XYZ file of C-alpha atoms in Angstrom:
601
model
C 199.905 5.448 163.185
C 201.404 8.272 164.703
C 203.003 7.007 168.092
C 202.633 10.500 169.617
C 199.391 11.004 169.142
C 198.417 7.348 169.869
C 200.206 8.036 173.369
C 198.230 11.303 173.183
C 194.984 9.599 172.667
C 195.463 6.695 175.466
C 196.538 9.018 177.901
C 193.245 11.118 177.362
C 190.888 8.270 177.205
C 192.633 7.197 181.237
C 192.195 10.412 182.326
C 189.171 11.293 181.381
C 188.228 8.232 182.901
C 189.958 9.102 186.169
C 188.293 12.009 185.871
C 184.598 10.808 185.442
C 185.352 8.847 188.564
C 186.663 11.459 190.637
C 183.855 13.762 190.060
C 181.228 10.905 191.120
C 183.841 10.318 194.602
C 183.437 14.167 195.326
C 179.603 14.794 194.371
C 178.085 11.703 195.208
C 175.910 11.576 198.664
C 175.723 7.436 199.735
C 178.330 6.066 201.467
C 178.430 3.087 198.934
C 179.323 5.416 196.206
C 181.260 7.995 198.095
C 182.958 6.304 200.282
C 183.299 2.684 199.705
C 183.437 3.535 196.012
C 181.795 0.571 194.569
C 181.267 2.596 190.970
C 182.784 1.905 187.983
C 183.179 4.138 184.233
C 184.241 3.275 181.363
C 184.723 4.873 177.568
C 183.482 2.664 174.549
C 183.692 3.604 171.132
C 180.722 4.110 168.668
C 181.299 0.577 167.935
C 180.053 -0.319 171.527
C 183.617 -1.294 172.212
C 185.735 -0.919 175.295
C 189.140 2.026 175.327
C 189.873 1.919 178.803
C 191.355 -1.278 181.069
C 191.907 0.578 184.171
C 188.858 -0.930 185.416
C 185.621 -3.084 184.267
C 182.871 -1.377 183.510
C 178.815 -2.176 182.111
C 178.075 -2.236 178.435
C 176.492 0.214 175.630
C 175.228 -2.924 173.935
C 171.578 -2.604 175.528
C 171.194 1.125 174.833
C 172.194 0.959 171.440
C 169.948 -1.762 170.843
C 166.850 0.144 172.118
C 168.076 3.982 170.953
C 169.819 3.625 167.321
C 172.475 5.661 167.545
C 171.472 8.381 164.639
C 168.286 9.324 166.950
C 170.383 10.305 169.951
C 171.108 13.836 170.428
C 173.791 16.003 172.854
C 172.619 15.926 176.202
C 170.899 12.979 176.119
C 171.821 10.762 179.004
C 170.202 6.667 179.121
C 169.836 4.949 182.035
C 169.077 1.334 182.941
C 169.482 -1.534 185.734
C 166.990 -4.358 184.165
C 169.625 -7.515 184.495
C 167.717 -9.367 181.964
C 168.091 -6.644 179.344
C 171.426 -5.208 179.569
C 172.870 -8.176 177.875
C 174.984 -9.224 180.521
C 176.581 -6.187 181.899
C 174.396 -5.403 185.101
C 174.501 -7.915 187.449
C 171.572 -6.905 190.336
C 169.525 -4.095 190.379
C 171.114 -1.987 192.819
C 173.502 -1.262 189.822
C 172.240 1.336 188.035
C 174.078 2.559 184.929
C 173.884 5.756 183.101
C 175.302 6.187 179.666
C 176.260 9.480 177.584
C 177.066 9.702 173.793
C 180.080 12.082 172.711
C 179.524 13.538 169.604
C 181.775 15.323 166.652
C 180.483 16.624 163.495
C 176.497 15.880 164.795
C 177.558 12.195 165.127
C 177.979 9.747 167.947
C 181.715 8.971 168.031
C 181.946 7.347 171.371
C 179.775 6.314 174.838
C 181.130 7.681 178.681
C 179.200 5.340 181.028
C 179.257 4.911 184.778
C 177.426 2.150 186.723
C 177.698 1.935 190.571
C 175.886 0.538 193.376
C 173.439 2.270 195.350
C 171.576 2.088 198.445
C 168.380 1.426 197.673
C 166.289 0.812 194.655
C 162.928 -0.858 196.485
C 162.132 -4.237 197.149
C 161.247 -6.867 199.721
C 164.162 -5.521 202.216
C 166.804 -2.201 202.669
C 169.009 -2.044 200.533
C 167.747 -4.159 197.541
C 169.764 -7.425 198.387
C 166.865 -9.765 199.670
C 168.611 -13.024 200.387
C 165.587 -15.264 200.734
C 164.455 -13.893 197.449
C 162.638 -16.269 195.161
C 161.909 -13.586 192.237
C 163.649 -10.081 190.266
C 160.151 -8.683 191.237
C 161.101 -9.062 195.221
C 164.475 -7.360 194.583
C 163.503 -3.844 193.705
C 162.387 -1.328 190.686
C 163.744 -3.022 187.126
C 163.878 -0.386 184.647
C 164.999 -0.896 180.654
C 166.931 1.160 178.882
C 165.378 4.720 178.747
C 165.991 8.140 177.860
C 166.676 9.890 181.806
C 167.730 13.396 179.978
C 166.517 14.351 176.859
C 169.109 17.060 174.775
C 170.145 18.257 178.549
C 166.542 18.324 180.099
C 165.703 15.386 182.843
C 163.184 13.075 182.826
C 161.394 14.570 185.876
C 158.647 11.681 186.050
C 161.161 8.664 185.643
C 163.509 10.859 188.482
C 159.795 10.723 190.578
C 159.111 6.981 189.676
C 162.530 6.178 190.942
C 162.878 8.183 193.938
C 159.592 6.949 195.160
C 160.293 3.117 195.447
C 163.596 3.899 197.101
C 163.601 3.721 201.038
C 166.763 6.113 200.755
C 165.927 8.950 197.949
C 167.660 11.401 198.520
C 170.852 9.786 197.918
C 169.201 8.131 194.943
C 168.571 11.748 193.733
C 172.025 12.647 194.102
C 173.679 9.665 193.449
C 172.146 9.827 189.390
C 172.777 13.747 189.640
C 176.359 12.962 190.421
C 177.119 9.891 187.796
C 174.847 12.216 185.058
C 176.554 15.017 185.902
C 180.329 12.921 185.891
C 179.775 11.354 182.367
C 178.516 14.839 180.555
C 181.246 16.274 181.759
C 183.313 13.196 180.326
C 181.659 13.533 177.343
C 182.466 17.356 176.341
C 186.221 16.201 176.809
C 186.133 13.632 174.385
C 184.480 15.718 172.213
C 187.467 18.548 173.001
C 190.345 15.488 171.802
C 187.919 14.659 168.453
C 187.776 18.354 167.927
C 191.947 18.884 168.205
C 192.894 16.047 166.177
C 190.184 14.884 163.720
C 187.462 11.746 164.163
C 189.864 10.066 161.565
C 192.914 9.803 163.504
C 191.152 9.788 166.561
C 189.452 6.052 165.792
C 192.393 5.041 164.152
C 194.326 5.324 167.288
C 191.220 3.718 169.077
C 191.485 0.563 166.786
C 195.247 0.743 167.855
C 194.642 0.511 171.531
C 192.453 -2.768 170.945
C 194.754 -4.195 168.687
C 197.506 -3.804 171.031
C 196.007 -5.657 173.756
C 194.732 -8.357 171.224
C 199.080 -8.583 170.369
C 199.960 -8.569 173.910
C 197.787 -11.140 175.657
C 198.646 -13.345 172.825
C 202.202 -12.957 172.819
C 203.471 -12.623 176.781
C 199.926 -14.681 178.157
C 198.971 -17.020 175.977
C 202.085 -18.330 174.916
C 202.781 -19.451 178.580
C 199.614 -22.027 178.704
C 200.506 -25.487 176.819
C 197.768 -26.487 174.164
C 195.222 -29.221 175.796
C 192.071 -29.145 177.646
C 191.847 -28.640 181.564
C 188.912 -28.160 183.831
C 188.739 -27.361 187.156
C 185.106 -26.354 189.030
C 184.074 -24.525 192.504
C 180.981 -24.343 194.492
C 178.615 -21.451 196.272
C 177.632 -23.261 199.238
C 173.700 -21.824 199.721
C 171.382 -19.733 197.521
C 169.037 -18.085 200.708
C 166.298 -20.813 200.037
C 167.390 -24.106 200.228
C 169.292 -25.905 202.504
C 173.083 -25.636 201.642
C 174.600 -27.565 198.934
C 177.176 -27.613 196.359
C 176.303 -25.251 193.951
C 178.418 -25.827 190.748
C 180.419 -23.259 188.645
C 182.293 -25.700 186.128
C 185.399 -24.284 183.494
C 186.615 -26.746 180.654
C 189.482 -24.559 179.170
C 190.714 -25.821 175.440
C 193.635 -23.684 174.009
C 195.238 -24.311 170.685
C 197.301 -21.112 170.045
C 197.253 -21.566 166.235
C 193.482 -21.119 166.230
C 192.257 -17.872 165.318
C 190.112 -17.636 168.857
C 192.995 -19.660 170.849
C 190.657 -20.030 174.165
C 187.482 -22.124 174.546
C 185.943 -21.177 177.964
C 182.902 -24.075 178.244
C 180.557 -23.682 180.888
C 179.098 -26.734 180.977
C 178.358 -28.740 184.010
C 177.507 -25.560 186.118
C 174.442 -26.547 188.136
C 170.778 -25.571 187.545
C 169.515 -21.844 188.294
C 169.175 -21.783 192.080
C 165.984 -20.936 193.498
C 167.455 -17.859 195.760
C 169.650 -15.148 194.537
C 172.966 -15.921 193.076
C 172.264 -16.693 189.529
C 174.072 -14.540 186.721
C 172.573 -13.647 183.420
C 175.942 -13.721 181.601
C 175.002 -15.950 178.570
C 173.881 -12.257 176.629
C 175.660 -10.580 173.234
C 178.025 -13.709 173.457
C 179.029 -13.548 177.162
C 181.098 -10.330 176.125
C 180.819 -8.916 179.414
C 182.377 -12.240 180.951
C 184.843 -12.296 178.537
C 186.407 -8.884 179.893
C 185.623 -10.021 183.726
C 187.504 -12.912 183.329
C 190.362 -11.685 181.616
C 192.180 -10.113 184.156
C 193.214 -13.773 185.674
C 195.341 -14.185 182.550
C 197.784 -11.392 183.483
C 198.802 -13.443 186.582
C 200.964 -15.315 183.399
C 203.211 -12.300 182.602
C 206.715 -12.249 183.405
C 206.894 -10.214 186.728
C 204.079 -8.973 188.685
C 205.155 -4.970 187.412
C 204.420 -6.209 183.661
C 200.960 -7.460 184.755
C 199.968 -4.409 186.540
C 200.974 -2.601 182.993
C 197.966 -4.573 181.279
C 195.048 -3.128 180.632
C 192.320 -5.318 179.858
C 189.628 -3.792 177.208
C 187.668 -5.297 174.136
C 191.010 -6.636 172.389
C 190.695 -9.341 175.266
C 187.617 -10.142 173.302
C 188.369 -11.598 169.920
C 190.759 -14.300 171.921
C 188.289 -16.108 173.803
C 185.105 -17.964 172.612
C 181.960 -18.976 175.391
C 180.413 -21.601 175.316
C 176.994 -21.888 177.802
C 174.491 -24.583 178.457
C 171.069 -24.496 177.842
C 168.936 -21.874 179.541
C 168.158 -22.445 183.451
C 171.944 -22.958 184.532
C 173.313 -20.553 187.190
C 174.650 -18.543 184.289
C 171.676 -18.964 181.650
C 168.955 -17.783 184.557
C 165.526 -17.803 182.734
C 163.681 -14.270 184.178
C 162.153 -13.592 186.476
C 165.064 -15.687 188.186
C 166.210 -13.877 191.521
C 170.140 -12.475 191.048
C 171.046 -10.095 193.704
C 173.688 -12.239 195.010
C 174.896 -13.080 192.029
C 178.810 -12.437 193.015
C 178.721 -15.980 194.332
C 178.665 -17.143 190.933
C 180.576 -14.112 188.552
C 183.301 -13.524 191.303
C 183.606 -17.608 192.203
C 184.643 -18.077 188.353
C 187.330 -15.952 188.658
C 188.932 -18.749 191.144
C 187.638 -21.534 189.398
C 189.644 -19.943 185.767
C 192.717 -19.473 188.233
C 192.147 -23.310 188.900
C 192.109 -24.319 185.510
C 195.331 -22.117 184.942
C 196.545 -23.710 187.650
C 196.676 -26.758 186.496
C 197.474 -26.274 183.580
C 200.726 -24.332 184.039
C 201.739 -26.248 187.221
C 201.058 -23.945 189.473
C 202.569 -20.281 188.216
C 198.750 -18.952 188.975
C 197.834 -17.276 192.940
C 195.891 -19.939 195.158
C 192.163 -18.860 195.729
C 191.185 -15.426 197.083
C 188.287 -13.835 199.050
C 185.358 -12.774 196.835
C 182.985 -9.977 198.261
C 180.742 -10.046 201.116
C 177.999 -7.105 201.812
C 177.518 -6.951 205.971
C 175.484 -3.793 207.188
C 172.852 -2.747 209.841
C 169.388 -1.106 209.386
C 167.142 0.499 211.912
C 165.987 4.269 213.241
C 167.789 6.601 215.040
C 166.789 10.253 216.000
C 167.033 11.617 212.422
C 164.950 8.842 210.592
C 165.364 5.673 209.148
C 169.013 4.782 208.167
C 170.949 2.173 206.574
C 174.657 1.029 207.175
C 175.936 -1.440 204.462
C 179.503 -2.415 204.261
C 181.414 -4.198 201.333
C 184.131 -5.749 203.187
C 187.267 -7.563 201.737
C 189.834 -9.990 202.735
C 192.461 -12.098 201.981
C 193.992 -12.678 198.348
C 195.954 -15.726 197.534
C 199.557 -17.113 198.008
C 201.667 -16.588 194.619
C 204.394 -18.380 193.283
C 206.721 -15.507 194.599
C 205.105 -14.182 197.502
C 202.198 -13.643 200.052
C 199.027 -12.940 199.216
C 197.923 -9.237 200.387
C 196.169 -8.679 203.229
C 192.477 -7.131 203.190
C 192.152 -6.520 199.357
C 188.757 -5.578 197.960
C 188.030 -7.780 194.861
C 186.102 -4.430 193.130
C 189.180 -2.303 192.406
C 189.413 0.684 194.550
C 186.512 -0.211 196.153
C 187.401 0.145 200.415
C 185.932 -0.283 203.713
C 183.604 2.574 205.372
C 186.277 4.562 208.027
C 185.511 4.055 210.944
C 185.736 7.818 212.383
C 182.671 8.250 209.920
C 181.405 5.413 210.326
C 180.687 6.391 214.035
C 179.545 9.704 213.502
C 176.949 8.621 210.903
C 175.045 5.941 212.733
C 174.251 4.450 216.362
C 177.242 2.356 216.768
C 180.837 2.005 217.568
C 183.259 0.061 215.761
C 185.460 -1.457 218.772
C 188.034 -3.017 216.537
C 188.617 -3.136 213.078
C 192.217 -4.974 212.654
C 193.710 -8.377 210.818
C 191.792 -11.495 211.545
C 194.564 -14.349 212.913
C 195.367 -17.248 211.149
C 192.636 -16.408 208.379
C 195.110 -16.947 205.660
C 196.351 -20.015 204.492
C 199.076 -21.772 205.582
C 201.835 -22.350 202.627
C 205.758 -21.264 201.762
C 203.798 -18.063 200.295
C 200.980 -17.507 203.194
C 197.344 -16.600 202.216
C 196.175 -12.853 202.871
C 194.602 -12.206 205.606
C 191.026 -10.940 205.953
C 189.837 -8.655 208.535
C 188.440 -8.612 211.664
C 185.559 -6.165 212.871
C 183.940 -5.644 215.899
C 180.544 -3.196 216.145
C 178.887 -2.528 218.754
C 175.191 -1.043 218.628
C 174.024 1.655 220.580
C 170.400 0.880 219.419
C 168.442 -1.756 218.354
C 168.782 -2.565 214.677
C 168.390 -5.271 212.258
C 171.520 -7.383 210.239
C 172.317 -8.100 207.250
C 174.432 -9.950 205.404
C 175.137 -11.789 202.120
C 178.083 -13.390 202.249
C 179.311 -17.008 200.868
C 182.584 -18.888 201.884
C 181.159 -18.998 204.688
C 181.398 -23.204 205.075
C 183.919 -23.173 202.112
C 187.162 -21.945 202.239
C 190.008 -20.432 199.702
C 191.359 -23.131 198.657
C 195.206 -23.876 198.447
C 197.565 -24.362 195.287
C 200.874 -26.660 195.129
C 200.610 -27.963 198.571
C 199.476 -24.724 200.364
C 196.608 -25.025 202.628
C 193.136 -23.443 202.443
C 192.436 -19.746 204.163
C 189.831 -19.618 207.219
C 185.994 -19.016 205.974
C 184.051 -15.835 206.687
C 182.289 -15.645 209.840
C 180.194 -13.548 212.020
C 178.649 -13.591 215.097
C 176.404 -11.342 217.868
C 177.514 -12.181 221.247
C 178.585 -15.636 220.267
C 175.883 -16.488 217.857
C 177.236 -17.739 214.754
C 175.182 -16.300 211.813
C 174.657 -17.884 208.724
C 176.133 -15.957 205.452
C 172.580 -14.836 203.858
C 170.620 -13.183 206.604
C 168.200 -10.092 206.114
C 166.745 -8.992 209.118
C 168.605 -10.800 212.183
C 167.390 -8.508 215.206
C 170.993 -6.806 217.295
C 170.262 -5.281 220.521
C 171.411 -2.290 221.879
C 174.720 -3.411 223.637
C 175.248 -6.546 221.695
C 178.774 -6.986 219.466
C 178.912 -7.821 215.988
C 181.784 -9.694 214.896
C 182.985 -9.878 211.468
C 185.881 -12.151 210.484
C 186.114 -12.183 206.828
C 187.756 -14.829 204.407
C 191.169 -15.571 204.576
C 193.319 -16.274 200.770
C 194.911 -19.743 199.949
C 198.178 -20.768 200.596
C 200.603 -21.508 197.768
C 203.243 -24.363 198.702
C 204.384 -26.579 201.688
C 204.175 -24.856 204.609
C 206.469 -26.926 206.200
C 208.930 -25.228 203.495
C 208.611 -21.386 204.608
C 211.417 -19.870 205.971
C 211.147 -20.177 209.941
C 212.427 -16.660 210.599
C 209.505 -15.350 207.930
C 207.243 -17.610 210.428
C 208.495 -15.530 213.205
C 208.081 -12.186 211.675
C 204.226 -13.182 211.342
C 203.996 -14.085 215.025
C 205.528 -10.831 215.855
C 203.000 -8.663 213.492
C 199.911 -10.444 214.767
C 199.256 -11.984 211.680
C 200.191 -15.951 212.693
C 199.766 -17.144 216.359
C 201.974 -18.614 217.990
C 200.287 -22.179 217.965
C 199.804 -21.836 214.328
C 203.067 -21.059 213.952
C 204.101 -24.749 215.596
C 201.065 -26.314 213.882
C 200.575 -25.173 210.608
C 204.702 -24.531 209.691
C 206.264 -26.917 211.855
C 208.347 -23.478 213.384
C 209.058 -23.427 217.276
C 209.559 -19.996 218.817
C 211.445 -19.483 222.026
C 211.484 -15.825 223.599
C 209.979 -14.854 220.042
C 212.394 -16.264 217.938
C 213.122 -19.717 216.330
C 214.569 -22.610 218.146
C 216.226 -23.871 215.400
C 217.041 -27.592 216.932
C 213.177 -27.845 217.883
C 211.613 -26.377 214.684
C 213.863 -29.075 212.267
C 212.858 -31.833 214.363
C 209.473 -30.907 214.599
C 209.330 -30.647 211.142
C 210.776 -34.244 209.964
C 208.297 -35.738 212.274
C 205.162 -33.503 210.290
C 206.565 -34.616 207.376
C 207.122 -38.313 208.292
C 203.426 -38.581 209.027
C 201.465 -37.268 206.485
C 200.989 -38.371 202.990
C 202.116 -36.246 199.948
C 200.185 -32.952 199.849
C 197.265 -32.256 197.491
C 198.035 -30.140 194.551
C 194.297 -28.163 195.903
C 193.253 -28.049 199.295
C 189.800 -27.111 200.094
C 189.937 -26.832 203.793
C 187.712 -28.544 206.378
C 184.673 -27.143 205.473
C 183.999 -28.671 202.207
C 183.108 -32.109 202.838
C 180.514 -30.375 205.614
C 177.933 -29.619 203.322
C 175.503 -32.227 202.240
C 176.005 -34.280 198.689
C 179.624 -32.594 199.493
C 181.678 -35.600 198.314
C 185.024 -34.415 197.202
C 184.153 -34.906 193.190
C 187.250 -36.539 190.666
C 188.516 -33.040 189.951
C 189.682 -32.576 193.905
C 191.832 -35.640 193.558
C 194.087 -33.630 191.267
């Protein structure tokens, strides 16, 4: 292989994808997709495999199942958001994903797809997210795989069909004109690097990329996680239907590096399919799409935190791990017409629960627990109609091994918060702070991230919304760190619980948002005092946490050296030895919430 023109090649295939996503930012109308960017693309070959590991993205798998590639044409452009028959890659129906061949020599060569979440797509409430729902058929229109333009013509009646069972069409409308639009445009410039340098060379650089990734992961990741079996297993806390409980997401991890597929991710032991919304269809075309969400934990193993940030994660993650599910009706074998519109409480919790195993079984070289992803928003009428405010809100990421966790992080990469300045001029409200929550992060010798803290206040009455877990649970802590602060909100002092759908705000009341706080990693009672007093001076640790949680003594804002070491031997002297995980106090709050034999780790 050429190593120019396989540098060539790569860099194309990133910026095209840059580029599909740019032209969505800039075209699209909802503030979901244009401004809080929750959208993803991607570029798969014609062997429905993923280039690009800039980002996750859906899969090609259920189009190419229903439209064999030799019928499809230029211009044509598929669309689907049916969870139970996209094999895996869409997770709720809000996602909506539209996929465009590239072609060369009258053949499909390669797929540019873009999936992203939009307003509104029908269903029992705004905004397609019913918490209390019991069934897909309450959570808005499900539509399979079909042909939305046909050789550069659109589907006008499917466009109609859609529109109409959408409270918010218009951005619907050009939402799909904008991601249609985005991935033609993607398509003609793979088509221009096919044309340059021949579909030979071309896929042999493709098969390049993959098999470079397969190399590296095994080589610098793999090699740093000991042979053995581990297993390590979280909780979502409510489903929206019954009371709350410890909803289990379970990982048994068995690595032998000389085996041909060196990882064994088992599943079982996750709890039965919930009756409310956060199941997750992943056990399709051999959990492939899990395979390349979960990946990404692994690069917390590479030598410094710059290498990791070099590793792209695409389909050569795929022929290293194997998935193993239970039977159907599990949280992550759902039988249809199971509800799943909340399903991040399950796909986003096993990203913490893999760090756990990782943890454990590398001693503690993985980040303590982070903050998942929360949806908060407001619905009502104001003088120019019916409107719809929904936020996706971050917060804190975990302690590492060599430093804090970040502050306000969104878990859906370069996915942000709605600004505020818009924010305002868009809809009857005012956002009176929107700053670092206190204290949210974990206490440790690396402190947890913080999450944020947002105050609204209406100007009319509306409705609430919110689905939201770790809102009893907390991050939990690694290596004697302590667990972050839970999400919380409240109007004018009354707490809310984490799924709500239509809690009524009047005008004048404040909605307060404090979201999730990361883990700590280490004894807190080892961080260096003056770092304690840095946090006190940027608002980020209080004073009394400061004295509580590290032991550290301020005087005039800085550390009273005498007090804090005293202080600290006489913390020390009267605990016991510090967990390797700390859950926080919330966790033996919920009912059947015994601490199970993996928290005495």
């Amino acid at each position: 292989m050429d190593p120019v023109l396989l540098e060539i090649v790569e860099g194309t295939l990133a910026s095209v994808e840059r580029e599909v996503e740019t032209a969505i930012a800039r075209t699209a109308r909802s503030p979901m997709i244009r401004d809080a960017h929750d959208f993803r693309a991607g570029i798969h070959d014609r062997r429905l495999r993923k280039l690009t590991g800039r980002s996750y993205s859906a899969l090609v798998q259920p189009v190419a199942r229903d439209f064999p590639l030799d019928t499809m044409r230029p211009g044509d452009v598929f669309f689907h958001n049916d969870v139970y028959l996209s094999e895996g890659g869409i997770g709720h129906l809000p996602d909506l994903c539209v996929t465009v061949p590239v072609f060369h020599g009258g053949e499909v060569v390669a797929f540019v797809q873009a999936f992203g979440h939009h307003d509104d797509i029908g269903g029992a409430v705004p905004g397609s997210m019913p918490s209390h729902a019991r069934s897909a058929f309450e959570e808005g229109l499900m539509v399979p795989p079909i042909k939305l333009w046909d050789r550069g013509v659109p589907n006008e009646a499917a466009l109609t069909i859609m529109t109409r069972n959408s409270r918010m069409p218009d951005s619907l409308a050009g939402d799909l004109d904008a991601e249609c639009s985005a991935c033609l445009m993607g398509a003609r410039r793979l088509a221009e690097l096919f044309a340059r340098y021949g579909r030979a060379d071309v896929e042999a650089c493709f098969d390049a990329i993959i098999d470079r990734t397969t190399e590296t992961f095994r080589r610098e990741l793999l090699a740093k996680i000991p042979d053995g079996t581990f297993a390590w297993e979280d909780y979502a806390e409510h489903d929206g239907v019954d009371p709350p409980r410890l909803h289990t997401q379970r990982i048994t991890l068995t690595v032998d590096k000389s085996a041909d597929v060196p990882l064994v991710i088992d599943f079982t032991g996750t709890s039965p399919q919930a009756k409310g919304p956060i199941n997750h269809a992943g056990d399709y075309a051999d959990g492939v799409f899990l395979k390349k969400w979960l990946a990404p934990v692994l690069r917390n193993l590479a030598d410094t935190p710059e290498r990791a940030a070099e590793l792209d994660v695409n389909e050569g993650v795929v022929p290293l791990i194997e998935m193993r599910f239970p039977e159907k009706g599990t949280l992550l074998t759902p039988v249809f017409p199971a509800p799943t519109n909340a399903r991040t409480f399950v796909i986003l919790r096993l990203l913490g629960v893999l760090a756990g195993v990782l943890a454990k079984a590398t001693g503690g070289r993985m980040p303590a627990d982070q903050e998942t992803i929360r949806y908060t928003g407001v619905y009502g009428a104001d003088d120019r109609g019916p409107y719809l405010m929904r936020e996706v809100l971050g917060g804190g990421s975990g302690g590492r091994y060599y430093a804090d966790g970040e502050d306000t992080i969104h878990v859906v990469p370069d996915s942000r918060n709605i600004p505020a300045e818009f924010a305002e001029a868009r809809w009857p409200f005012v956002v009176e702070r929107l700053g670092l929550a206190v204290d949210s992060g974990g206490p440790g010798e690396y402190r947890g991230g913080l999450g944020y803290d947002k105050h609204i206040r209406m100007l009319r009455d509306a409705s609430f919304m919110s689905i939201a877990d770790r809102s009893i649970l907390s991050c939990w802590g690694v290596n004697g760190g302590r667990a972050g602060r839970p999400f919380r909100v409240d109007i004018d002092g009354v707490e809310m619980d984490g799924l709500v759908d239509d809690h009524p705000v009047g005008a004048g009341q404040v909605i307060r948002i404090r979201t999730t706080g990361g883990g700590g990693w280490g004894d807190p009672l080892d961080r260096d005092p003056a770092r304690v007093a840095a946090d006190v001076r940027d608002g980020k640790v209080s004073a009394e946490g400061a004295r509580t949680d590290y032991g550290v003594v301020l005087a005039g804002g800085t550390v009273d050296e005498a007090a804090t070491t005293a202080l600290r031997e006489r913390l020390r002297a009267g605990r016991g030895p510090a967990p390797f995980f700390d859950r926080g106090p919330g966790y033996p709050r919920l009912s059947g919430g015994a601490p199970t034999p993996l928290d005495t780790y």
